[in-house]
Amino acid sequence: MHDAALLSRERPLTGPMAPAPTVPMLRAETSADLQTRAKEAASLLKALANPDRLLLLCQLAAGERTVSELGQLSGIAQPSLSQQLGVLRNERLVATRRDGKSVVYRVNSPAAIAILQTLCGLFCAPPAVAPPASQAAMTGESHRKQTAS
């Protein structure tokens, strides 16, 4: 079950009052199975740890994109774009298909999608709406007037 704070897109509490995070119970597996899964997870996290690759996967999470669309949306220059897409292909995180002369990319990893959704919820959620600076200044000014009276 997800933490209610994450589902509501609010930052979770921190400090001594914060609820302890819950971790799903591990199934009884052999040490070799757990080591294999840990290596797979580390490989995925390593691929996601590069800002350019993460940006490309975020663009692809919204749907298929051509190489030229990815370049335009991400602002990544062609040599680096090709290199990072190659890494994502080698890690089997993306798949390609031909559409005429274009190569179209899509995310091909359910694990990557799950992590991208979590990262988006944590880092891409719109910030809490704060009053405009002029309104905040007026509120503070009227508060000072009231306390001075």
mmCIF file of C-alpha atoms in Angstrom:
data_model
loop_
_atom_site.group_PDB
_atom_site.id
_atom_site.type_symbol
_atom_site.label_atom_id
_atom_site.label_comp_id
_atom_site.label_asym_id
_atom_site.label_seq_id
_atom_site.Cartn_x
_atom_site.Cartn_y
_atom_site.Cartn_z
ATOM 1 C CA MET A 1 0.000 0.000 0.000
ATOM 2 C CA HIS A 2 1.312 3.477 -0.845
ATOM 3 C CA ASP A 3 1.932 6.135 1.760
ATOM 4 C CA ALA A 4 -1.008 8.569 1.767
ATOM 5 C CA ALA A 5 1.366 11.556 1.694
ATOM 6 C CA LEU A 6 2.877 10.377 -1.595
ATOM 7 C CA LEU A 7 -0.517 9.720 -3.115
ATOM 8 C CA SER A 8 -1.664 13.232 -2.267
ATOM 9 C CA ARG A 9 1.533 14.606 -3.859
ATOM 10 C CA GLU A 10 2.568 16.296 -0.625
ATOM 11 C CA ARG A 11 6.062 16.012 0.687
ATOM 12 C CA PRO A 12 6.156 13.397 3.464
ATOM 13 C CA LEU A 13 6.860 14.486 7.017
ATOM 14 C CA THR A 14 10.460 14.455 8.118
ATOM 15 C CA GLY A 15 12.066 14.325 11.524
ATOM 16 C CA PRO A 16 11.138 12.364 14.638
ATOM 17 C CA MET A 17 7.369 12.650 13.993
ATOM 18 C CA ALA A 18 7.593 11.132 10.514
ATOM 19 C CA PRO A 19 6.020 7.704 10.110
ATOM 20 C CA ALA A 20 8.464 4.908 9.443
ATOM 21 C CA PRO A 21 8.481 3.936 5.759
ATOM 22 C CA THR A 22 7.026 0.552 5.009
ATOM 23 C CA VAL A 23 8.910 -1.975 2.933
ATOM 24 C CA PRO A 24 7.160 -4.953 1.374
ATOM 25 C CA MET A 25 8.039 -8.251 2.987
ATOM 26 C CA LEU A 26 10.572 -10.248 1.004
ATOM 27 C CA ARG A 27 9.546 -13.678 -0.103
ATOM 28 C CA ALA A 28 11.677 -16.515 1.090
ATOM 29 C CA GLU A 29 14.252 -16.720 -1.692
ATOM 30 C CA THR A 30 17.704 -18.101 -1.874
ATOM 31 C CA SER A 31 20.682 -15.868 -1.398
ATOM 32 C CA ALA A 32 21.604 -16.381 -5.054
ATOM 33 C CA ASP A 33 18.117 -15.233 -6.144
ATOM 34 C CA LEU A 34 18.370 -12.114 -4.003
ATOM 35 C CA GLN A 35 21.854 -11.359 -5.327
ATOM 36 C CA THR A 36 20.619 -11.681 -8.907
ATOM 37 C CA ARG A 37 17.691 -9.361 -8.223
ATOM 38 C CA ALA A 38 19.968 -6.870 -6.457
ATOM 39 C CA LYS A 39 22.264 -6.804 -9.499
ATOM 40 C CA GLU A 40 19.292 -6.226 -11.811
ATOM 41 C CA ALA A 41 18.026 -3.393 -9.614
ATOM 42 C CA ALA A 42 21.484 -1.820 -9.413
ATOM 43 C CA SER A 43 21.832 -1.990 -13.192
ATOM 44 C CA LEU A 44 18.479 -0.237 -13.649
ATOM 45 C CA LEU A 45 19.330 2.433 -11.097
ATOM 46 C CA LYS A 46 22.722 2.981 -12.709
ATOM 47 C CA ALA A 47 21.057 3.558 -16.087
ATOM 48 C CA LEU A 48 18.609 6.015 -14.507
ATOM 49 C CA ALA A 49 21.364 7.854 -12.606
ATOM 50 C CA ASN A 50 22.475 9.814 -15.685
ATOM 51 C CA PRO A 51 20.515 13.091 -16.023
ATOM 52 C CA ASP A 52 20.348 12.880 -19.841
ATOM 53 C CA ARG A 53 19.073 9.290 -19.814
ATOM 54 C CA LEU A 54 16.562 10.121 -17.099
ATOM 55 C CA LEU A 55 15.329 13.097 -19.126
ATOM 56 C CA LEU A 56 14.973 10.924 -22.237
ATOM 57 C CA LEU A 57 13.028 8.271 -20.338
ATOM 58 C CA CYS A 58 10.757 10.943 -18.853
ATOM 59 C CA GLN A 59 9.999 12.176 -22.376
ATOM 60 C CA LEU A 60 9.348 8.611 -23.534
ATOM 61 C CA ALA A 61 7.099 7.855 -20.568
ATOM 62 C CA ALA A 62 4.555 10.184 -22.190
ATOM 63 C CA GLY A 63 4.587 8.090 -25.361
ATOM 64 C CA GLU A 64 6.617 7.148 -28.407
ATOM 65 C CA ARG A 65 9.032 9.737 -29.802
ATOM 66 C CA THR A 66 11.321 9.946 -32.812
ATOM 67 C CA VAL A 67 14.995 10.729 -32.347
ATOM 68 C CA SER A 68 14.487 14.257 -33.671
ATOM 69 C CA GLU A 69 11.557 14.829 -31.275
ATOM 70 C CA LEU A 70 13.671 13.611 -28.369
ATOM 71 C CA GLY A 71 16.455 15.991 -29.360
ATOM 72 C CA GLN A 72 14.076 18.946 -29.574
ATOM 73 C CA LEU A 73 12.219 18.172 -26.341
ATOM 74 C CA SER A 74 15.283 17.384 -24.260
ATOM 75 C CA GLY A 75 17.768 19.883 -25.689
ATOM 76 C CA ILE A 76 20.421 17.146 -25.763
ATOM 77 C CA ALA A 77 22.903 17.590 -28.638
ATOM 78 C CA GLN A 78 22.990 14.862 -31.305
ATOM 79 C CA PRO A 79 26.271 13.099 -30.362
ATOM 80 C CA SER A 80 25.256 12.781 -26.719
ATOM 81 C CA LEU A 81 21.665 11.930 -27.661
ATOM 82 C CA SER A 82 22.803 8.983 -29.796
ATOM 83 C CA GLN A 83 25.186 7.793 -27.089
ATOM 84 C CA GLN A 84 22.560 7.909 -24.332
ATOM 85 C CA LEU A 85 19.914 6.225 -26.480
ATOM 86 C CA GLY A 86 22.469 3.499 -27.199
ATOM 87 C CA VAL A 87 22.964 2.921 -23.475
ATOM 88 C CA LEU A 88 19.200 2.730 -22.961
ATOM 89 C CA ARG A 89 18.919 0.215 -25.819
ATOM 90 C CA ASN A 90 21.792 -1.905 -24.447
ATOM 91 C CA GLU A 91 20.132 -1.938 -21.021
ATOM 92 C CA ARG A 92 16.858 -2.962 -22.756
ATOM 93 C CA LEU A 93 15.027 -0.011 -21.221
ATOM 94 C CA VAL A 94 13.815 1.208 -24.614
ATOM 95 C CA ALA A 95 12.711 -0.472 -27.822
ATOM 96 C CA THR A 96 12.685 0.925 -31.330
ATOM 97 C CA ARG A 97 10.715 0.590 -34.507
ATOM 98 C CA ARG A 98 11.090 2.116 -37.958
ATOM 99 C CA ASP A 99 8.519 4.538 -39.312
ATOM 100 C CA GLY A 100 9.683 5.371 -42.809
ATOM 101 C CA LYS A 101 13.078 7.000 -42.396
ATOM 102 C CA SER A 102 12.534 7.741 -38.691
ATOM 103 C CA VAL A 103 13.450 5.600 -35.709
ATOM 104 C CA VAL A 104 10.757 5.697 -33.043
ATOM 105 C CA TYR A 105 11.591 4.952 -29.390
ATOM 106 C CA ARG A 106 9.381 3.781 -26.527
ATOM 107 C CA VAL A 107 10.005 2.657 -22.948
ATOM 108 C CA ASN A 108 10.253 -1.122 -22.845
ATOM 109 C CA SER A 109 10.698 -1.770 -19.125
ATOM 110 C CA PRO A 110 7.824 -2.043 -16.643
ATOM 111 C CA ALA A 111 10.332 -1.556 -13.811
ATOM 112 C CA ALA A 112 11.600 1.676 -15.379
ATOM 113 C CA ILE A 113 8.018 2.927 -15.819
ATOM 114 C CA ALA A 114 7.263 2.231 -12.141
ATOM 115 C CA ILE A 115 10.358 4.129 -11.011
ATOM 116 C CA LEU A 116 9.661 7.021 -13.416
ATOM 117 C CA GLN A 117 6.112 7.343 -12.051
ATOM 118 C CA THR A 118 7.457 7.513 -8.505
ATOM 119 C CA LEU A 119 10.132 10.045 -9.451
ATOM 120 C CA CYS A 120 7.562 12.153 -11.283
ATOM 121 C CA GLY A 121 5.321 12.161 -8.210
ATOM 122 C CA LEU A 122 8.223 13.244 -6.016
ATOM 123 C CA PHE A 123 10.033 15.702 -8.259
ATOM 124 C CA CYS A 124 7.688 16.794 -11.054
ATOM 125 C CA ALA A 125 4.526 17.412 -9.073
ATOM 126 C CA PRO A 126 3.372 20.996 -9.264
ATOM 127 C CA PRO A 127 4.414 22.941 -6.175
ATOM 128 C CA ALA A 128 1.809 23.838 -3.613
ATOM 129 C CA VAL A 129 0.046 26.997 -4.700
ATOM 130 C CA ALA A 130 1.433 29.968 -2.797
ATOM 131 C CA PRO A 131 -0.207 33.372 -2.857
ATOM 132 C CA PRO A 132 1.318 35.795 -5.356
ATOM 133 C CA ALA A 133 4.117 37.917 -3.915
ATOM 134 C CA SER A 134 1.950 41.057 -4.069
ATOM 135 C CA GLN A 135 -0.827 39.337 -2.132
ATOM 136 C CA ALA A 136 1.633 37.991 0.451
ATOM 137 C CA ALA A 137 3.087 41.485 0.868
ATOM 138 C CA MET A 138 -0.400 42.949 1.339
ATOM 139 C CA THR A 139 -1.294 40.290 3.885
ATOM 140 C CA GLY A 140 1.879 41.020 5.828
ATOM 141 C CA GLU A 141 1.261 44.786 5.605
ATOM 142 C CA SER A 142 -2.332 44.497 6.818
ATOM 143 C CA HIS A 143 -1.162 42.188 9.624
ATOM 144 C CA ARG A 144 1.402 44.786 10.729
ATOM 145 C CA LYS A 145 -1.284 47.507 10.670
ATOM 146 C CA GLN A 146 -3.600 45.388 12.801
ATOM 147 C CA THR A 147 -0.922 44.580 15.377
ATOM 148 C CA ALA A 148 0.211 48.250 15.506
ATOM 149 C CA SER A 149 -3.338 49.434 16.346
#
